[in-house]
Structures are given as structure tokens and as C-alpha cells.
């Protein structure tokens, strides 16, 4: 008579509630770094723009402009920078998501998977907006842009994001056990990708001895394949789309298994002694 009755929810309703929660957590992540949402997005655009200008100037100073693919040289630079920024920002966002011992996990129905999904979506939104604004500005103010296969380029953009999620989940699974080590490893991987991503190289014109140093990196494959979709006269011969997909799925499975194991042993007192 006095027993509380729990109202069962349909799967469809539960799914929409989870999506709504992911949306609100993603908005929280966007506003976390800056209280002003518009200013935070403007800073993301400015970071990407500065990276493009620095890479453009570096190409000129090093005198390597001649190795670029035949076509718009600045578009060639942007193709590498946008994929790189999306990849490393996603890694940082996912690796910094709330873990099983976070105070946020005490509020039902919050869980680490929702936190990871929200962090990844917020990173994708920021970098997609930044790339879209910069490309639109360049197209209208300086030179018309022609992209051979826009759908393929969008697919590579999403693949750089997806591979960043997988790698970020591996770092996130280490974080509750060794927070300092995970933070250093995440930062180190992001810095290494400044060179290891191969955004300054054209895979078809790079000797095998040099190309072998970049083949392990999924971002190297994504950037080279994206240039095949952007430029009419370029067809990637030494990179593939399959490798980044399998690499990301493998990292994601490792991250999910490690996160499940961590969740079984997580304790709010872990961080008290640190």
C-alpha cells in the first residue's frame, strides 16, 4: 500500500533522455573553459587560424612550397591543420572527461560513457565550426575554393575525430590510476603529432625510409586520404582509410574494457592521498 511504485520507461524515452543529458553535458564542457560561450568559440577559431598562418609561414621559411600538391597551396596547408586540430583536441577533451571517481558520477543517470560522448561532441562542434568559418572567410575574401569530393573530406574529418576518441579513451582509462602519468602522456602525444602527423608531407612524394616513420600514425593516413578527396590531381597510394578505422576501434575496445575494470574498483578516496 505504501510501497513506492517505480514507473518503467520505454527504451525510446530512455534513449531520448540520454541524448538530452549528453547535450547538456556537452554544453557544460563548452562553457567550462570560458564563461562566455561566444568568446570561447571565437578563441577556438582563432587557435585554428593561428595554426594555419604559422604553418603557412613555416612552409615559406623552409622553402618547401614546391612539394605541395598542385592546387591551392593554402588549402593544402589547411587540410592538414584542420585534421590535426580535430584529432588532438578530441584526444584532450576525451582524456579530460569525468571519470568513475568524479563527483559528477554521483548524480544519476550520469555515467562515464555519457561524459566521454559529451566531451567528444563538444570538441567536434568547436573544430567543425572553426574550420567552416575559416574556409568561408577564405573563399569569400581571397580565392574561391574548389573541393573535388566534399563528402569524402567530411568523412575524413569525422575519422580524425573518431580516431581521437579511441586514443583519448586509452588515456582516460589510465587517468584514475595514475593521473600525473596520464596527463603527461596525453600532452606528449599531442606534441609529438605536431611532426608525426605528417601534415607537412605528401605521402606519394616522400621516400619510403621517411614514410615508414609516419605509417604507424592513423592521423597521417587521414590527412593524406583527405587530400586525395580535396585535390583532383592527387591519388593517395601509400595510405589507407581502413587502418585509422581499425586502429580507432582497437583503442576504443581497450579503453572500454579498462574503463569497465576501473569502474568496478573506483573509489572517491583515490584522489585524497594525492
PDB file of C-alpha atoms in Angstrom:
ATOM      1  CA  UNK A   1       0.000   0.000   0.000  1.00  0.00           C
ATOM      2  CA  UNK A   2       2.725   2.424   0.997  1.00  0.00           C
ATOM      3  CA  UNK A   3       5.340   0.932  -1.327  1.00  0.00           C
ATOM      4  CA  UNK A   4       6.696   3.384  -3.898  1.00  0.00           C
ATOM      5  CA  UNK A   5       5.895   2.466  -7.444  1.00  0.00           C
ATOM      6  CA  UNK A   6       8.699   2.924  -9.954  1.00  0.00           C
ATOM      7  CA  UNK A   7       7.393   3.970 -13.318  1.00  0.00           C
ATOM      8  CA  UNK A   8       9.011   1.992 -16.070  1.00  0.00           C
ATOM      9  CA  UNK A   9      10.301   3.959 -19.022  1.00  0.00           C
ATOM     10  CA  UNK A  10      10.260   2.789 -22.591  1.00  0.00           C
ATOM     11  CA  UNK A  11      13.551   2.266 -24.382  1.00  0.00           C
ATOM     12  CA  UNK A  12      12.745   5.105 -26.756  1.00  0.00           C
ATOM     13  CA  UNK A  13      12.092   7.519 -23.888  1.00  0.00           C
ATOM     14  CA  UNK A  14      15.253   6.419 -22.078  1.00  0.00           C
ATOM     15  CA  UNK A  15      17.241   6.912 -25.274  1.00  0.00           C
ATOM     16  CA  UNK A  16      15.964  10.464 -25.713  1.00  0.00           C
ATOM     17  CA  UNK A  17      16.734  11.256 -22.073  1.00  0.00           C
ATOM     18  CA  UNK A  18      20.309  10.023 -22.531  1.00  0.00           C
ATOM     19  CA  UNK A  19      20.706  12.142 -25.670  1.00  0.00           C
ATOM     20  CA  UNK A  20      19.355  15.162 -23.787  1.00  0.00           C
ATOM     21  CA  UNK A  21      21.814  14.539 -20.972  1.00  0.00           C
ATOM     22  CA  UNK A  22      24.708  14.237 -23.455  1.00  0.00           C
ATOM     23  CA  UNK A  23      23.633  17.554 -24.992  1.00  0.00           C
ATOM     24  CA  UNK A  24      23.584  19.371 -21.646  1.00  0.00           C
ATOM     25  CA  UNK A  25      26.936  17.926 -20.561  1.00  0.00           C
ATOM     26  CA  UNK A  26      28.428  18.934 -23.936  1.00  0.00           C
ATOM     27  CA  UNK A  27      27.188  22.500 -23.386  1.00  0.00           C
ATOM     28  CA  UNK A  28      28.736  22.412 -19.901  1.00  0.00           C
ATOM     29  CA  UNK A  29      32.064  21.336 -21.430  1.00  0.00           C
ATOM     30  CA  UNK A  30      31.909  24.170 -23.963  1.00  0.00           C
ATOM     31  CA  UNK A  31      31.346  26.712 -21.202  1.00  0.00           C
ATOM     32  CA  UNK A  32      33.886  25.151 -18.834  1.00  0.00           C
ATOM     33  CA  UNK A  33      36.944  26.885 -20.293  1.00  0.00           C
ATOM     34  CA  UNK A  34      35.209  30.214 -20.808  1.00  0.00           C
ATOM     35  CA  UNK A  35      32.058  31.562 -19.185  1.00  0.00           C
ATOM     36  CA  UNK A  36      31.145  33.418 -22.369  1.00  0.00           C
ATOM     37  CA  UNK A  37      30.122  30.802 -24.943  1.00  0.00           C
ATOM     38  CA  UNK A  38      30.611  33.122 -27.940  1.00  0.00           C
ATOM     39  CA  UNK A  39      34.067  34.175 -26.762  1.00  0.00           C
ATOM     40  CA  UNK A  40      35.027  30.528 -26.210  1.00  0.00           C
ATOM     41  CA  UNK A  41      34.068  29.622 -29.783  1.00  0.00           C
ATOM     42  CA  UNK A  42      35.904  32.689 -31.087  1.00  0.00           C
ATOM     43  CA  UNK A  43      39.049  31.543 -29.264  1.00  0.00           C
ATOM     44  CA  UNK A  44      38.767  28.109 -30.912  1.00  0.00           C
ATOM     45  CA  UNK A  45      38.523  29.757 -34.334  1.00  0.00           C
ATOM     46  CA  UNK A  46      41.489  31.989 -33.511  1.00  0.00           C
ATOM     47  CA  UNK A  47      43.621  28.986 -32.447  1.00  0.00           C
ATOM     48  CA  UNK A  48      42.959  27.182 -35.731  1.00  0.00           C
ATOM     49  CA  UNK A  49      43.590  30.351 -37.735  1.00  0.00           C
ATOM     50  CA  UNK A  50      46.904  30.965 -35.977  1.00  0.00           C
ATOM     51  CA  UNK A  51      47.978  27.375 -36.637  1.00  0.00           C
ATOM     52  CA  UNK A  52      47.194  27.801 -40.344  1.00  0.00           C
ATOM     53  CA  UNK A  53      49.175  31.062 -40.524  1.00  0.00           C
ATOM     54  CA  UNK A  54      52.138  29.589 -38.624  1.00  0.00           C
ATOM     55  CA  UNK A  55      52.266  26.531 -40.903  1.00  0.00           C
ATOM     56  CA  UNK A  56      51.929  28.732 -43.994  1.00  0.00           C
ATOM     57  CA  UNK A  57      54.825  30.918 -42.829  1.00  0.00           C
ATOM     58  CA  UNK A  58      56.893  27.846 -41.922  1.00  0.00           C
ATOM     59  CA  UNK A  59      56.486  26.402 -45.408  1.00  0.00           C
ATOM     60  CA  UNK A  60      57.770  29.642 -46.901  1.00  0.00           C
ATOM     61  CA  UNK A  61      60.704  29.958 -44.497  1.00  0.00           C
ATOM     62  CA  UNK A  62      61.807  26.370 -45.110  1.00  0.00           C
ATOM     63  CA  UNK A  63      61.358  26.737 -48.841  1.00  0.00           C
ATOM     64  CA  UNK A  64      59.316  23.543 -49.156  1.00  0.00           C
ATOM     65  CA  UNK A  65      56.379  25.023 -51.007  1.00  0.00           C
ATOM     66  CA  UNK A  66      57.433  23.181 -54.152  1.00  0.00           C
ATOM     67  CA  UNK A  67      56.495  19.791 -52.627  1.00  0.00           C
ATOM     68  CA  UNK A  68      52.850  20.793 -52.223  1.00  0.00           C
ATOM     69  CA  UNK A  69      50.150  19.180 -54.322  1.00  0.00           C
ATOM     70  CA  UNK A  70      49.218  21.050 -57.479  1.00  0.00           C
ATOM     71  CA  UNK A  71      46.352  23.295 -56.481  1.00  0.00           C
ATOM     72  CA  UNK A  72      45.592  25.927 -53.865  1.00  0.00           C
ATOM     73  CA  UNK A  73      48.613  25.938 -51.555  1.00  0.00           C
ATOM     74  CA  UNK A  74      46.773  27.433 -48.568  1.00  0.00           C
ATOM     75  CA  UNK A  75      44.038  24.822 -48.925  1.00  0.00           C
ATOM     76  CA  UNK A  76      46.778  22.188 -48.803  1.00  0.00           C
ATOM     77  CA  UNK A  77      48.014  23.679 -45.514  1.00  0.00           C
ATOM     78  CA  UNK A  78      44.511  23.928 -44.062  1.00  0.00           C
ATOM     79  CA  UNK A  79      43.726  20.310 -44.939  1.00  0.00           C
ATOM     80  CA  UNK A  80      46.489  19.163 -42.603  1.00  0.00           C
ATOM     81  CA  UNK A  81      45.880  21.716 -39.860  1.00  0.00           C
ATOM     82  CA  UNK A  82      42.127  21.116 -39.538  1.00  0.00           C
ATOM     83  CA  UNK A  83      42.510  17.323 -39.307  1.00  0.00           C
ATOM     84  CA  UNK A  84      45.349  17.732 -36.815  1.00  0.00           C
ATOM     85  CA  UNK A  85      43.428  20.168 -34.626  1.00  0.00           C
ATOM     86  CA  UNK A  86      40.308  17.991 -34.621  1.00  0.00           C
ATOM     87  CA  UNK A  87      42.338  14.902 -33.701  1.00  0.00           C
ATOM     88  CA  UNK A  88      44.415  16.363 -30.855  1.00  0.00           C
ATOM     89  CA  UNK A  89      41.581  18.475 -29.407  1.00  0.00           C
ATOM     90  CA  UNK A  90      39.354  15.403 -29.280  1.00  0.00           C
ATOM     91  CA  UNK A  91      42.094  13.423 -27.532  1.00  0.00           C
ATOM     92  CA  UNK A  92      42.480  16.171 -24.949  1.00  0.00           C
ATOM     93  CA  UNK A  93      38.719  16.516 -24.423  1.00  0.00           C
ATOM     94  CA  UNK A  94      38.089  12.772 -24.042  1.00  0.00           C
ATOM     95  CA  UNK A  95      41.161  12.224 -21.854  1.00  0.00           C
ATOM     96  CA  UNK A  96      39.977  15.075 -19.628  1.00  0.00           C
ATOM     97  CA  UNK A  97      36.387  13.810 -19.321  1.00  0.00           C
ATOM     98  CA  UNK A  98      34.929  12.989 -15.903  1.00  0.00           C
ATOM     99  CA  UNK A  99      35.950   9.501 -14.772  1.00  0.00           C
ATOM    100  CA  UNK A 100      34.228   6.977 -12.479  1.00  0.00           C
ATOM    101  CA  UNK A 101      35.551   8.658  -9.301  1.00  0.00           C
ATOM    102  CA  UNK A 102      34.432  12.149 -10.357  1.00  0.00           C
ATOM    103  CA  UNK A 103      31.767  13.897  -8.207  1.00  0.00           C
ATOM    104  CA  UNK A 104      29.628  14.199 -11.352  1.00  0.00           C
ATOM    105  CA  UNK A 105      29.156  10.418 -11.345  1.00  0.00           C
ATOM    106  CA  UNK A 106      27.209  10.675  -8.071  1.00  0.00           C
ATOM    107  CA  UNK A 107      24.272  12.213  -9.941  1.00  0.00           C
ATOM    108  CA  UNK A 108      22.061   9.629 -11.637  1.00  0.00           C
ATOM    109  CA  UNK A 109      21.791   8.840 -14.539  1.00  0.00           C
ATOM    110  CA  UNK A 110      25.253  10.282 -15.229  1.00  0.00           C
ATOM    111  CA  UNK A 111      27.947   7.748 -16.163  1.00  0.00           C
ATOM    112  CA  UNK A 112      31.440   7.835 -17.766  1.00  0.00           C
ATOM    113  CA  UNK A 113      30.116   6.915 -21.234  1.00  0.00           C
ATOM    114  CA  UNK A 114      27.860   9.980 -21.275  1.00  0.00           C
ATOM    115  CA  UNK A 115      30.796  12.100 -20.121  1.00  0.00           C
ATOM    116  CA  UNK A 116      33.001  10.731 -22.921  1.00  0.00           C
ATOM    117  CA  UNK A 117      30.303  11.240 -25.576  1.00  0.00           C
ATOM    118  CA  UNK A 118      29.671  14.825 -24.437  1.00  0.00           C
ATOM    119  CA  UNK A 119      33.388  15.682 -24.406  1.00  0.00           C
ATOM    120  CA  UNK A 120      33.837  14.243 -27.910  1.00  0.00           C
ATOM    121  CA  UNK A 121      30.798  16.080 -29.304  1.00  0.00           C
ATOM    122  CA  UNK A 122      31.876  19.413 -27.827  1.00  0.00           C
ATOM    123  CA  UNK A 123      35.331  19.024 -29.427  1.00  0.00           C
ATOM    124  CA  UNK A 124      33.782  18.103 -32.791  1.00  0.00           C
ATOM    125  CA  UNK A 125      31.459  21.099 -32.666  1.00  0.00           C
ATOM    126  CA  UNK A 126      34.264  23.536 -31.873  1.00  0.00           C
ATOM    127  CA  UNK A 127      36.638  22.287 -34.560  1.00  0.00           C
ATOM    128  CA  UNK A 128      33.968  21.919 -37.252  1.00  0.00           C
ATOM    129  CA  UNK A 129      32.782  25.453 -36.595  1.00  0.00           C
ATOM    130  CA  UNK A 130      36.359  26.776 -36.675  1.00  0.00           C
ATOM    131  CA  UNK A 131      37.138  25.013 -39.971  1.00  0.00           C
ATOM    132  CA  UNK A 132      33.848  26.154 -41.535  1.00  0.00           C
ATOM    133  CA  UNK A 133      34.319  29.803 -40.559  1.00  0.00           C
ATOM    134  CA  UNK A 134      37.940  29.945 -41.779  1.00  0.00           C
ATOM    135  CA  UNK A 135      37.118  28.227 -45.095  1.00  0.00           C
ATOM    136  CA  UNK A 136      34.120  30.512 -45.666  1.00  0.00           C
ATOM    137  CA  UNK A 137      36.192  33.611 -44.934  1.00  0.00           C
ATOM    138  CA  UNK A 138      38.991  32.498 -47.266  1.00  0.00           C
ATOM    139  CA  UNK A 139      36.514  31.553 -50.003  1.00  0.00           C
ATOM    140  CA  UNK A 140      34.665  34.878 -49.926  1.00  0.00           C
ATOM    141  CA  UNK A 141      37.540  37.269 -49.178  1.00  0.00           C
ATOM    142  CA  UNK A 142      40.553  35.837 -51.035  1.00  0.00           C
ATOM    143  CA  UNK A 143      40.082  32.982 -53.508  1.00  0.00           C
ATOM    144  CA  UNK A 144      37.248  30.613 -54.429  1.00  0.00           C
ATOM    145  CA  UNK A 145      37.748  27.114 -53.029  1.00  0.00           C
ATOM    146  CA  UNK A 146      37.114  24.010 -55.085  1.00  0.00           C
ATOM    147  CA  UNK A 147      36.878  20.689 -53.266  1.00  0.00           C
ATOM    148  CA  UNK A 148      36.688  17.640 -55.503  1.00  0.00           C
ATOM    149  CA  UNK A 149      34.724  15.406 -53.100  1.00  0.00           C
ATOM    150  CA  UNK A 150      33.223  17.337 -50.130  1.00  0.00           C
ATOM    151  CA  UNK A 151      31.507  14.230 -48.728  1.00  0.00           C
ATOM    152  CA  UNK A 152      34.808  12.348 -48.649  1.00  0.00           C
ATOM    153  CA  UNK A 153      36.533  15.267 -46.921  1.00  0.00           C
ATOM    154  CA  UNK A 154      33.767  15.375 -44.311  1.00  0.00           C
ATOM    155  CA  UNK A 155      34.227  11.632 -43.803  1.00  0.00           C
ATOM    156  CA  UNK A 156      37.957  12.118 -43.165  1.00  0.00           C
ATOM    157  CA  UNK A 157      37.170  14.940 -40.761  1.00  0.00           C
ATOM    158  CA  UNK A 158      34.900  12.587 -38.821  1.00  0.00           C
ATOM    159  CA  UNK A 159      37.533   9.843 -38.994  1.00  0.00           C
ATOM    160  CA  UNK A 160      40.154  12.136 -37.448  1.00  0.00           C
ATOM    161  CA  UNK A 161      37.621  12.841 -34.702  1.00  0.00           C
ATOM    162  CA  UNK A 162      36.753   9.154 -34.265  1.00  0.00           C
ATOM    163  CA  UNK A 163      40.390   8.087 -34.018  1.00  0.00           C
ATOM    164  CA  UNK A 164      40.929  10.851 -31.448  1.00  0.00           C
ATOM    165  CA  UNK A 165      38.101   9.382 -29.358  1.00  0.00           C
ATOM    166  CA  UNK A 166      39.729   5.936 -29.369  1.00  0.00           C
ATOM    167  CA  UNK A 167      43.160   7.205 -28.321  1.00  0.00           C
ATOM    168  CA  UNK A 168      41.656   9.582 -25.769  1.00  0.00           C
ATOM    169  CA  UNK A 169      39.746   6.704 -24.143  1.00  0.00           C
ATOM    170  CA  UNK A 170      43.012   4.812 -23.598  1.00  0.00           C
ATOM    171  CA  UNK A 171      44.489   7.823 -21.788  1.00  0.00           C
ATOM    172  CA  UNK A 172      41.245   8.294 -19.847  1.00  0.00           C
ATOM    173  CA  UNK A 173      41.320   4.691 -18.612  1.00  0.00           C
ATOM    174  CA  UNK A 174      44.821   5.257 -17.188  1.00  0.00           C
ATOM    175  CA  UNK A 175      43.913   8.554 -15.518  1.00  0.00           C
ATOM    176  CA  UNK A 176      42.185   7.213 -12.337  1.00  0.00           C
ATOM    177  CA  UNK A 177      45.203   5.006 -11.578  1.00  0.00           C
ATOM    178  CA  UNK A 178      47.995   7.424 -12.479  1.00  0.00           C
ATOM    179  CA  UNK A 179      46.620  10.944 -13.088  1.00  0.00           C
ATOM    180  CA  UNK A 180      50.010  12.627 -13.490  1.00  0.00           C
ATOM    181  CA  UNK A 181      51.305   9.963 -15.878  1.00  0.00           C
ATOM    182  CA  UNK A 182      48.132  10.085 -17.976  1.00  0.00           C
ATOM    183  CA  UNK A 183      48.260  13.885 -18.209  1.00  0.00           C
ATOM    184  CA  UNK A 184      51.924  13.877 -19.254  1.00  0.00           C
ATOM    185  CA  UNK A 185      51.359  11.064 -21.790  1.00  0.00           C
ATOM    186  CA  UNK A 186      48.362  12.884 -23.310  1.00  0.00           C
ATOM    187  CA  UNK A 187      50.294  16.130 -23.654  1.00  0.00           C
ATOM    188  CA  UNK A 188      53.326  14.316 -25.057  1.00  0.00           C
ATOM    189  CA  UNK A 189      51.259  12.501 -27.687  1.00  0.00           C
ATOM    190  CA  UNK A 190      49.640  15.767 -28.759  1.00  0.00           C
ATOM    191  CA  UNK A 191      53.049  17.458 -29.090  1.00  0.00           C
ATOM    192  CA  UNK A 192      54.545  14.525 -30.995  1.00  0.00           C
ATOM    193  CA  UNK A 193      51.709  14.748 -33.517  1.00  0.00           C
ATOM    194  CA  UNK A 194      52.913  18.211 -34.498  1.00  0.00           C
ATOM    195  CA  UNK A 195      55.545  16.312 -36.506  1.00  0.00           C
ATOM    196  CA  UNK A 196      54.344  12.689 -36.561  1.00  0.00           C
ATOM    197  CA  UNK A 197      51.029  13.590 -38.213  1.00  0.00           C
ATOM    198  CA  UNK A 198      52.911  14.250 -41.454  1.00  0.00           C
ATOM    199  CA  UNK A 199      50.786  17.288 -42.259  1.00  0.00           C
ATOM    200  CA  UNK A 200      53.839  18.910 -43.874  1.00  0.00           C
ATOM    201  CA  UNK A 201      54.464  15.916 -46.148  1.00  0.00           C
ATOM    202  CA  UNK A 202      52.926  14.463 -49.272  1.00  0.00           C
ATOM    203  CA  UNK A 203      52.978  10.689 -48.830  1.00  0.00           C
ATOM    204  CA  UNK A 204      53.260   9.978 -52.569  1.00  0.00           C
ATOM    205  CA  UNK A 205      56.389  12.108 -52.843  1.00  0.00           C
ATOM    206  CA  UNK A 206      58.078  11.005 -49.634  1.00  0.00           C
ATOM    207  CA  UNK A 207      60.859   8.358 -49.696  1.00  0.00           C
ATOM    208  CA  UNK A 208      59.954   5.039 -48.075  1.00  0.00           C
ATOM    209  CA  UNK A 209      62.661   5.438 -45.416  1.00  0.00           C
ATOM    210  CA  UNK A 210      60.970   8.624 -44.186  1.00  0.00           C
ATOM    211  CA  UNK A 211      57.397   7.467 -44.798  1.00  0.00           C
ATOM    212  CA  UNK A 212      57.921   4.405 -42.584  1.00  0.00           C
ATOM    213  CA  UNK A 213      58.351   6.734 -39.589  1.00  0.00           C
ATOM    214  CA  UNK A 214      54.791   8.043 -40.055  1.00  0.00           C
ATOM    215  CA  UNK A 215      52.899   4.910 -41.146  1.00  0.00           C
ATOM    216  CA  UNK A 216      52.014   3.932 -37.562  1.00  0.00           C
ATOM    217  CA  UNK A 217      50.059   7.144 -37.017  1.00  0.00           C
ATOM    218  CA  UNK A 218      46.364   6.999 -38.026  1.00  0.00           C
ATOM    219  CA  UNK A 219      46.330  10.784 -38.434  1.00  0.00           C
ATOM    220  CA  UNK A 220      48.997  10.517 -41.154  1.00  0.00           C
ATOM    221  CA  UNK A 221      46.660   8.259 -43.150  1.00  0.00           C
ATOM    222  CA  UNK A 222      43.648  10.503 -42.534  1.00  0.00           C
ATOM    223  CA  UNK A 223      45.423  13.673 -43.687  1.00  0.00           C
ATOM    224  CA  UNK A 224      46.811  12.039 -46.822  1.00  0.00           C
ATOM    225  CA  UNK A 225      43.450  10.498 -47.728  1.00  0.00           C
ATOM    226  CA  UNK A 226      41.678  13.817 -47.161  1.00  0.00           C
ATOM    227  CA  UNK A 227      43.995  15.467 -49.671  1.00  0.00           C
ATOM    228  CA  UNK A 228      43.005  12.805 -52.174  1.00  0.00           C
ATOM    229  CA  UNK A 229      39.375  13.897 -51.762  1.00  0.00           C
ATOM    230  CA  UNK A 230      40.214  17.615 -51.879  1.00  0.00           C
ATOM    231  CA  UNK A 231      42.519  17.784 -54.919  1.00  0.00           C
ATOM    232  CA  UNK A 232      41.649  16.455 -58.350  1.00  0.00           C
ATOM    233  CA  UNK A 233      45.250  15.645 -59.305  1.00  0.00           C
ATOM    234  CA  UNK A 234      46.217  13.680 -56.195  1.00  0.00           C
ATOM    235  CA  UNK A 235      45.538   9.999 -55.529  1.00  0.00           C
ATOM    236  CA  UNK A 236      46.954   8.513 -52.291  1.00  0.00           C
ATOM    237  CA  UNK A 237      48.950   5.333 -52.959  1.00  0.00           C
ATOM    238  CA  UNK A 238      50.653   4.590 -49.640  1.00  0.00           C
ATOM    239  CA  UNK A 239      47.896   5.281 -47.110  1.00  0.00           C
ATOM    240  CA  UNK A 240      44.507   3.724 -46.465  1.00  0.00           C
ATOM    241  CA  UNK A 241      41.186   4.516 -44.818  1.00  0.00           C
ATOM    242  CA  UNK A 242      40.931   1.072 -43.197  1.00  0.00           C
ATOM    243  CA  UNK A 243      43.956   1.493 -40.935  1.00  0.00           C
ATOM    244  CA  UNK A 244      42.646   4.515 -38.949  1.00  0.00           C
ATOM    245  CA  UNK A 245      39.272   2.784 -38.531  1.00  0.00           C
ATOM    246  CA  UNK A 246      40.764  -0.455 -37.181  1.00  0.00           C
ATOM    247  CA  UNK A 247      43.247   1.491 -35.044  1.00  0.00           C
ATOM    248  CA  UNK A 248      40.455   3.584 -33.509  1.00  0.00           C
ATOM    249  CA  UNK A 249      38.204   0.578 -32.888  1.00  0.00           C
ATOM    250  CA  UNK A 250      41.063  -1.308 -31.207  1.00  0.00           C
ATOM    251  CA  UNK A 251      41.876   1.635 -28.934  1.00  0.00           C
ATOM    252  CA  UNK A 252      38.194   2.107 -28.174  1.00  0.00           C
ATOM    253  CA  UNK A 253      37.764  -1.541 -27.147  1.00  0.00           C
ATOM    254  CA  UNK A 254      40.854  -1.333 -24.939  1.00  0.00           C
ATOM    255  CA  UNK A 255      39.571   1.884 -23.393  1.00  0.00           C
ATOM    256  CA  UNK A 256      36.086   0.451 -22.754  1.00  0.00           C
ATOM    257  CA  UNK A 257      37.467  -2.701 -21.116  1.00  0.00           C
ATOM    258  CA  UNK A 258      39.856  -0.692 -18.956  1.00  0.00           C
ATOM    259  CA  UNK A 259      37.099   1.767 -18.041  1.00  0.00           C
ATOM    260  CA  UNK A 260      34.773  -1.112 -17.039  1.00  0.00           C
ATOM    261  CA  UNK A 261      37.515  -2.620 -14.866  1.00  0.00           C
ATOM    262  CA  UNK A 262      38.262   0.754 -13.298  1.00  0.00           C
ATOM    263  CA  UNK A 263      34.578   1.356 -12.573  1.00  0.00           C
ATOM    264  CA  UNK A 264      34.473  -1.839 -10.508  1.00  0.00           C
ATOM    265  CA  UNK A 265      37.342  -0.644  -8.303  1.00  0.00           C
ATOM    266  CA  UNK A 266      36.852   3.135  -8.351  1.00  0.00           C
ATOM    267  CA  UNK A 267      36.722   4.930  -5.022  1.00  0.00           C
ATOM    268  CA  UNK A 268      36.137   8.548  -4.102  1.00  0.00           C
ATOM    269  CA  UNK A 269      39.113   8.325  -1.725  1.00  0.00           C
ATOM    270  CA  UNK A 270      41.647   7.691  -4.525  1.00  0.00           C
ATOM    271  CA  UNK A 271      42.452  11.352  -5.004  1.00  0.00           C
ATOM    272  CA  UNK A 272      42.572  12.168  -1.299  1.00  0.00           C
ATOM    273  CA  UNK A 273      46.132  10.948  -0.903  1.00  0.00           C
ATOM    274  CA  UNK A 274      47.415  12.770  -3.975  1.00  0.00           C
TER     275      UNK A 274
END
